Amino acid sequence: MNINLTLIGQSITFALFVWFCYAFIWPPLVNALAERKKQIADGLAAAERGAHEQELAAKRAADQMKKAKGQAAEIIAHAQKRATEIVDEAKDDARTEAERIMAGADAEIKQEVNRAREHLRKEVVALAITGAEKVLKREIDSKAHDGALKELAEQL
Amino acid sequence: MSGEGQTSSEYIKHHLQNLTFGKFPEGHEHAGEWGLAHNALEAKEMGFWAIHVDTMFWSIILGVLFLYFFRKVAKKASSGVPDGAQNFVEWIVEFVDGTVKGAFTGRNAMVAPMALTIFVWVFLINFMDLIPVDWLPQIATLIGHHVFGMDPHHVYFRVVPSTDPNATFGMALSVFALMIFYSFKIKGPLGFASELTLHPFSSDNKIVQLLFIPINFVLEFVALLAKPLSLSLRLYGNMFAGEMIFILIALMYGGGLALGIFGGVLQMGWAIFHVLIITLQAYIFMTLTIVYMDLAHQTGEEH
């Protein structure tokens, strides 16, 4: 219970400890705490911003999806229209082509008939001439005359 | 656990005597020499020029332990995910910081570190009270007897520095010095003087006011002196009483098996209760220091 030098010693020790704590312990710890607080605050803000952006992106994506769907439907309708058009065109083309071919064939047949008729006519003429010649030759011989006529008739 | 040939009274007295190093007084066989006091009377006769080796030893060891641990953590403190030690230290720092921010309105970067030092240091010092009262003194006796060749009866050893009024007064005096320093610095000599003399009684009449000044001064000066006194005595008284109870309980171990077991239960109960007390005392010392520093930093007249 004696008051002695210990008093002074304790005061000095206490002052030194306080100084050490003040100089080397308190600042780094408090700085670390403040920095972490800031980091957490920043992180939370960033997370909030991210969530907001994600929401916006989802909205944008939905919009684009809708637009794309619309476009696709349009394209399909267009294509279907075009397809029917093409089919119709093809039908028309085929019909005209068929008509054209039929007309060509008709004309050819007619031509062929004409040609055959011409040929026949020529042959008939030639036969008539030959017959006439033969008749003229056989005027002397009536028997022979008959025979020639028969022949002619056969050839007709 | 009173040793052989020791009465209960001797046992208690032995436990309450500090290991004192000082100058032997006139009339002693070693008069004029420095050395360890052999008994309470010699320690008393050494007067002021003596030092309590045990008090200084434990308070410095514990203080250095605190500073070393906190410095180690502070050096690699990062704002990233804290490890266990850093978490623990940050918990204490934030607690102290919160208390300082709540009670201290001035601007002084020194108050918070001081509060931290007081809180942890006083807590550690008080914590020594929870170590069974005979362990460390017995070890000290063995060391003193076998290493230094001392008479084992002369090896006094008190392990709880806060049961030594020198320790608590020493801290309170430092706080008091800071209070006076900042009162002068912040309020100025005139402001400080007016704070001491113009309250609590004041009058618009100059002559009446002049009469009030000495009365005010006496009141305020006593109030000022009471601050460090109450600060240190509160801690000292509480810890001294706590230690005394531990010593009394320890006496029971010498009284047979039944009393010994009863003493063991009592010691455990008191120790558990004491955990609360030592923490509370450390907290009170810290908080009052913060409040006193706050008073020293107040410039307003709001009283």
XYZ file of C-alpha atoms in Angstrom:
459
model
C 0.000 0.000 0.000
C 3.031 2.256 -0.073
C 3.015 5.033 -2.593
C 6.427 5.138 -4.186
C 8.352 5.406 -7.449
C 6.080 2.762 -8.969
C 3.593 5.585 -9.427
C 5.946 7.479 -11.695
C 7.037 4.296 -13.410
C 3.449 3.389 -14.178
C 2.718 6.852 -15.499
C 5.689 6.700 -17.848
C 4.859 3.154 -18.945
C 1.279 4.169 -19.582
C 2.329 7.210 -21.606
C 4.724 5.104 -23.700
C 2.084 2.462 -24.364
C -0.441 5.093 -25.368
C 2.086 6.710 -27.681
C 2.968 3.379 -29.290
C -0.676 2.538 -29.789
C -1.318 6.005 -31.187
C 1.622 5.840 -33.590
C 1.719 2.229 -34.773
C -1.459 0.357 -33.956
C -4.466 2.594 -34.267
C -3.910 4.164 -37.716
C -3.395 0.983 -39.804
C -6.317 -0.772 -38.158
C -8.696 2.140 -38.524
C -7.536 2.717 -42.102
C -8.128 -0.927 -42.942
C -11.581 -0.716 -41.425
C -12.428 2.474 -43.277
C -11.116 1.041 -46.530
C -13.117 -2.148 -46.103
C -16.208 -0.102 -45.329
C -15.668 1.821 -48.553
C -15.062 -1.373 -50.523
C -18.240 -2.911 -49.192
C -20.200 0.231 -49.984
C -18.726 0.306 -53.489
C -19.438 -3.372 -53.940
C -23.040 -2.963 -52.875
C -23.470 -0.006 -55.198
C -21.909 -1.977 -58.059
C -24.163 -4.932 -57.342
C -27.193 -2.680 -57.402
C -26.034 -1.112 -60.638
C -25.423 -4.590 -62.084
C -28.888 -5.736 -61.098
C -30.365 -2.660 -62.703
C -28.361 -3.183 -65.872
C -29.368 -6.827 -65.972
C -32.987 -5.798 -65.731
C -32.529 -3.362 -68.578
C -30.738 -5.980 -70.673
C -33.529 -8.480 -70.074
C -36.035 -5.883 -71.174
C -33.983 -5.094 -74.260
C -33.628 -8.794 -75.062
C -37.381 -9.307 -74.756
C -37.966 -6.348 -77.066
C -35.579 -7.719 -79.652
C -37.105 -11.144 -79.403
C -40.509 -9.675 -80.071
C -39.182 -7.690 -83.008
C -37.385 -10.741 -84.408
C -40.536 -12.816 -84.104
C -42.458 -10.171 -86.001
C -39.823 -10.023 -88.675
C -39.755 -13.784 -89.008
C -43.521 -13.930 -89.384
C -43.316 -11.221 -92.028
C -40.601 -13.069 -93.887
C -42.549 -16.317 -93.802
C -45.709 -14.618 -95.098
C -43.690 -12.962 -97.800
C -42.074 -16.245 -98.779
C -45.413 -18.017 -98.912
C -46.814 -15.292 -101.120
C -43.799 -15.492 -103.335
C -44.081 -19.283 -103.534
C -47.675 -19.137 -104.688
C -46.676 -16.490 -107.156
C -43.917 -18.675 -108.514
C -46.227 -21.673 -108.780
C -48.791 -19.597 -110.601
C -46.178 -18.208 -112.936
C -44.895 -21.711 -113.621
C -48.387 -22.903 -114.379
C -48.932 -20.039 -116.793
C -45.573 -20.638 -118.418
C -46.287 -24.336 -118.776
C -49.652 -23.654 -120.318
C -48.332 -21.205 -122.870
C -45.454 -23.532 -123.627
C -47.827 -26.423 -124.133
C -49.975 -24.312 -126.383
C -46.962 -23.223 -128.307
C -45.782 -26.803 -128.711
C -49.218 -27.938 -129.760
C -49.446 -25.110 -132.267
C -46.000 -26.067 -133.646
C -46.992 -29.672 -133.932
C -50.228 -28.713 -135.670
C -48.408 -26.566 -138.159
C -45.909 -29.344 -138.843
C -48.657 -31.863 -139.352
C -50.396 -29.553 -141.764
C -47.157 -28.964 -143.584
C -46.501 -32.682 -143.735
C -49.995 -33.286 -145.070
C -49.486 -30.602 -147.687
C -46.153 -32.031 -148.620
C -47.606 -35.530 -148.917
C -50.453 -34.179 -150.929
C -48.010 -32.395 -153.244
C -45.925 -35.500 -153.540
C -48.998 -37.542 -154.262
C -50.088 -35.059 -156.845
C -46.722 -35.235 -158.530
C -46.819 -38.983 -158.491
C -50.347 -39.004 -159.857
C -49.258 -36.674 -162.658
C -46.251 -38.825 -163.396
C -48.414 -41.937 -163.341
C -50.938 -40.272 -165.608
C -48.191 -39.335 -167.985
C -46.708 -42.807 -167.901
C -50.167 -44.260 -168.370
C -50.801 -41.910 -171.251
C -47.500 -42.865 -172.807
C -48.288 -46.525 -172.359
C -51.786 -45.987 -173.853
C -50.316 -44.136 -176.792
C -47.774 -46.898 -177.388
C -50.373 -49.659 -177.280
C -52.946 -47.994 -179.612
C -51.957 -50.522 -182.066
C -52.505 -53.402 -179.796
C -55.908 -53.155 -178.084
C -55.328 -56.067 -175.984
C -52.252 -54.515 -174.818
C -54.288 -51.327 -174.337
C -56.623 -52.959 -171.922
C -53.789 -54.412 -170.006
C -52.203 -50.995 -169.625
C -55.379 -49.440 -168.392
C -55.785 -52.143 -165.844
C -52.287 -51.525 -164.727
C -52.960 -47.847 -164.426
C -56.036 -48.419 -162.480
C -54.126 -50.644 -160.151
C -51.534 -48.064 -159.574
C -54.012 -45.416 -158.596
C -3.104 -23.087 0.873
C -1.176 -21.537 3.714
C 2.343 -22.867 3.758
C 3.939 -24.653 6.696
C 4.433 -22.503 9.728
C 2.292 -19.713 8.312
C -0.806 -18.499 10.058
C -3.796 -17.348 8.063
C -2.986 -13.775 8.908
C 0.613 -14.178 7.776
C -0.568 -15.840 4.592
C -2.857 -12.934 3.767
C -0.244 -10.336 4.643
C 2.316 -12.143 2.534
C -0.069 -12.054 -0.389
C -0.721 -8.359 0.027
C 2.926 -7.315 0.087
C 4.636 -6.156 -3.088
C 8.131 -7.178 -4.030
C 9.802 -3.868 -3.263
C 13.163 -2.752 -4.538
C 14.572 0.354 -2.934
C 17.161 2.031 -0.789
C 17.499 0.699 2.730
C 16.892 3.447 5.268
C 19.167 4.683 8.024
C 19.516 2.283 10.906
C 19.294 -0.815 8.716
C 22.201 -3.224 8.507
C 22.437 -2.466 4.779
C 21.747 1.237 5.249
C 22.317 3.235 2.085
C 22.367 0.179 -0.142
C 19.746 -0.687 -2.757
C 18.043 -4.007 -2.535
C 14.822 -5.960 -2.132
C 12.878 -5.370 1.045
C 12.704 -8.451 3.248
C 9.404 -7.644 4.869
C 6.533 -5.201 4.904
C 8.179 -2.953 7.482
C 11.347 -2.587 5.430
C 9.313 -1.851 2.329
C 7.452 0.833 4.224
C 10.647 2.357 5.574
C 12.083 2.657 2.095
C 9.587 5.445 1.549
C 9.068 6.957 -1.850
C 12.370 5.894 -3.387
C 11.374 2.321 -3.932
C 9.721 0.473 -6.733
C 7.320 -2.421 -6.811
C 9.105 -4.868 -9.048
C 6.152 -7.228 -9.414
C 3.703 -4.472 -10.347
C 6.057 -3.007 -12.913
C 6.997 -6.443 -14.245
C 3.460 -7.621 -14.866
C 2.087 -4.343 -16.145
C 4.957 -3.994 -18.615
C 4.807 -7.640 -19.685
C 1.058 -7.421 -20.266
C 1.314 -4.052 -21.974
C 4.037 -5.296 -24.285
C 2.028 -8.432 -24.965
C -0.949 -6.292 -25.935
C 1.110 -3.950 -28.100
C 2.988 -6.825 -29.740
C -0.165 -8.719 -30.643
C -2.025 -5.655 -31.891
C 1.031 -4.372 -33.762
C 1.453 -7.743 -35.465
C -2.127 -7.634 -36.630
C -1.998 -3.933 -37.529
C 1.100 -4.444 -39.676
C -0.624 -6.880 -42.000
C -4.104 -5.452 -41.616
C -5.831 -5.471 -44.952
C -9.181 -4.290 -46.112
C -9.781 -7.751 -47.581
C -11.326 -10.682 -45.764
C -9.829 -10.554 -42.238
C -8.364 -13.649 -40.603
C -9.263 -14.659 -37.059
C -6.739 -12.477 -35.242
C -7.529 -9.437 -37.343
C -11.220 -10.029 -36.856
C -10.754 -10.137 -33.103
C -8.604 -7.004 -33.038
C -10.997 -5.162 -35.332
C -13.858 -6.130 -33.092
C -12.161 -4.474 -30.115
C -11.028 -1.474 -32.146
C -14.506 -0.896 -33.504
C -15.993 -1.247 -30.042
C -13.566 1.328 -28.621
C -13.996 3.567 -31.643
C -17.754 3.447 -31.251
C -17.518 4.343 -27.572
C -15.164 7.232 -28.313
C -17.366 8.537 -31.116
C -20.372 8.352 -28.816
C -18.827 10.143 -25.850
C -16.077 12.354 -27.210
C -17.203 15.393 -29.164
C -13.849 17.138 -29.571
C -11.291 16.592 -32.271
C -8.276 14.750 -30.962
C -6.744 11.754 -32.724
C -5.060 10.672 -29.495
C -8.148 9.899 -27.447
C -9.234 6.760 -29.288
C -5.801 5.045 -29.194
C -5.537 5.975 -25.529
C -8.960 4.483 -24.862
C -7.928 1.295 -26.664
C -4.708 1.077 -24.660
C -6.543 1.615 -21.392
C -9.259 -0.885 -22.185
C -7.023 -3.748 -23.270
C -4.226 -3.068 -20.825
C -6.478 -2.721 -17.800
C -8.407 -5.779 -18.882
C -5.229 -7.858 -19.162
C -3.964 -6.549 -15.830
C -7.276 -7.359 -14.177
C -7.304 -10.729 -15.870
C -4.290 -11.739 -13.778
C -6.737 -11.854 -10.894
C -8.355 -14.950 -12.391
C -5.151 -16.956 -12.213
C -5.251 -18.945 -8.974
C -3.696 -16.739 -6.304
C -0.853 -19.066 -5.411
C 0.397 -20.192 -8.796
C 2.538 -17.302 -9.881
C 3.741 -16.362 -6.359
C 4.813 -19.978 -5.819
C 6.731 -19.995 -9.092
C 8.276 -16.663 -8.137
C 9.244 -18.100 -4.759
C 10.903 -21.101 -6.416
C 12.800 -18.867 -8.832
C 13.730 -16.409 -6.096
C 14.903 -19.176 -3.805
C 16.807 -21.315 -6.295
C 18.030 -18.784 -8.844
C 18.646 -15.730 -6.684
C 19.277 -17.521 -3.414
C 16.635 -15.565 -1.516
C 14.872 -16.648 1.650
C 11.568 -18.051 0.330
C 9.691 -16.157 3.027
C 11.043 -12.904 1.674
C 9.892 -13.458 -1.894
C 6.782 -11.339 -2.081
C 4.874 -11.373 -5.301
C 1.607 -9.735 -6.264
C 0.533 -10.594 -9.783
C -2.360 -8.158 -10.205
C -0.943 -4.677 -10.781
C -4.371 -3.063 -10.437
C -4.467 -4.139 -6.778
C -1.494 -1.847 -6.295
C -2.723 1.755 -5.940
C 0.538 2.906 -7.514
C -0.504 1.377 -10.815
C -4.025 2.769 -10.900
C -2.922 6.166 -9.601
C -0.125 6.217 -12.144
C -2.591 5.756 -14.995
C -5.072 8.193 -13.514
C -2.322 10.775 -13.050
C -1.359 10.495 -16.710
C -5.003 10.967 -17.670
C -5.224 13.902 -15.249
C -2.113 15.498 -16.738
C -3.641 15.182 -20.198
C -6.889 16.692 -18.917
C -5.049 19.709 -17.526
C -2.935 19.998 -20.674
C -5.878 19.971 -23.035
C -7.958 22.208 -20.773
C -5.216 24.803 -21.052
C -4.700 24.182 -24.735
C -8.333 24.197 -25.845
C -9.918 26.625 -23.416
C -6.869 28.782 -22.798
C -5.676 29.709 -19.299
C -8.458 32.259 -18.901
C -11.151 29.935 -20.112
C -9.938 27.198 -17.804
C -9.748 29.610 -14.885
C -13.232 30.906 -15.525
C -14.515 27.384 -15.712
C -13.028 26.767 -12.271
C -14.252 29.985 -10.675
C -17.478 31.142 -12.330
C -19.493 27.993 -11.715
C -21.734 26.737 -10.290
C -22.693 30.031 -8.571
C -22.822 33.120 -10.705
C -24.417 36.519 -10.375
C -24.815 39.604 -12.516
C -23.786 41.719 -9.561
C -19.999 42.139 -9.765
C -19.470 42.245 -5.987
C -21.593 39.188 -5.333
C -19.776 37.421 -8.138
C -16.470 38.307 -6.508
C -17.714 36.679 -3.325
C -18.748 33.590 -5.247
C -15.365 33.082 -6.884
C -13.564 31.461 -3.932
C -16.566 29.283 -3.176
C -16.787 28.204 -6.783
C -13.084 27.558 -6.926
C -13.153 25.308 -3.875
C -16.105 23.362 -5.259
C -14.745 23.032 -8.781
C -11.211 22.309 -7.681
C -12.359 19.496 -5.439
C -14.485 18.194 -8.303
C -11.456 18.349 -10.572
C -9.225 16.524 -8.110
C -11.925 13.973 -7.453
C -11.795 12.854 -11.060
C -8.389 11.116 -11.120
C -8.871 10.025 -7.522
C -12.190 8.325 -8.184
C -10.909 6.955 -11.467
C -8.014 5.147 -9.823
C -9.683 4.264 -6.529
C -12.651 2.677 -8.258
C -10.427 0.263 -10.134
C -8.073 -0.289 -7.215
C -10.834 -0.855 -4.685
C -12.735 -3.274 -6.850
C -9.710 -5.324 -7.800
C -8.293 -5.299 -4.283
C -11.559 -6.562 -2.860
C -11.781 -9.217 -5.560
C -8.267 -10.419 -4.888
C -8.914 -10.429 -1.159
C -11.858 -12.760 -1.657
C -9.718 -15.077 -3.768
C -7.107 -15.123 -1.009
C -9.720 -15.858 1.641
C -11.129 -18.662 -0.497
C -7.607 -20.014 -0.991
C -7.255 -20.190 2.804
C -10.008 -22.812 2.823
C -7.793 -25.299 1.004
C -5.801 -25.698 4.230
C -8.926 -26.654 6.208
C -9.509 -30.264 5.208
C -11.150 -32.037 2.288
C -14.740 -30.852 2.747
C -13.767 -27.226 3.216
C -11.303 -27.545 0.353
C -13.973 -28.778 -2.079
C -16.325 -26.071 -0.885
C -13.533 -23.565 -1.445
C -13.006 -24.913 -4.951
C -16.668 -24.394 -5.800
C -16.576 -20.923 -4.280
C -13.458 -19.996 -6.201
C -14.998 -21.101 -9.461
C -18.184 -19.158 -8.754
C -16.304 -16.033 -7.773
C -13.999 -16.331 -10.793
C -16.943 -16.554 -13.166
C -18.488 -13.528 -11.509
C -15.130 -11.800 -11.578
C -14.880 -12.139 -15.362
C -17.728 -9.654 -15.486
C -16.093 -7.351 -12.960
C -12.688 -7.164 -14.623
C -14.257 -6.423 -18.007
C -16.597 -3.876 -16.494
C -13.788 -2.141 -14.621
C -11.685 -1.930 -17.768
C -14.670 -0.531 -19.631
C -15.468 1.986 -16.890
C -11.869 3.179 -16.734
C -11.874 3.657 -20.500
C -15.263 5.370 -20.646
C -14.507 7.738 -17.772
C -11.198 8.663 -19.377
C -13.032 9.469 -22.606
C -15.606 11.527 -20.717
C -12.919 13.428 -18.803
C -11.081 14.142 -22.030
C -14.341 15.309 -23.548
C -14.864 17.697 -20.622
C -11.349 19.021 -21.134
C -12.155 19.692 -24.805
C -15.454 21.478 -24.211
C -15.314 25.178 -24.839
C -18.992 25.946 -24.455
C -20.588 27.149 -21.259
C -23.215 24.442 -21.112
C -23.070 23.264 -17.514
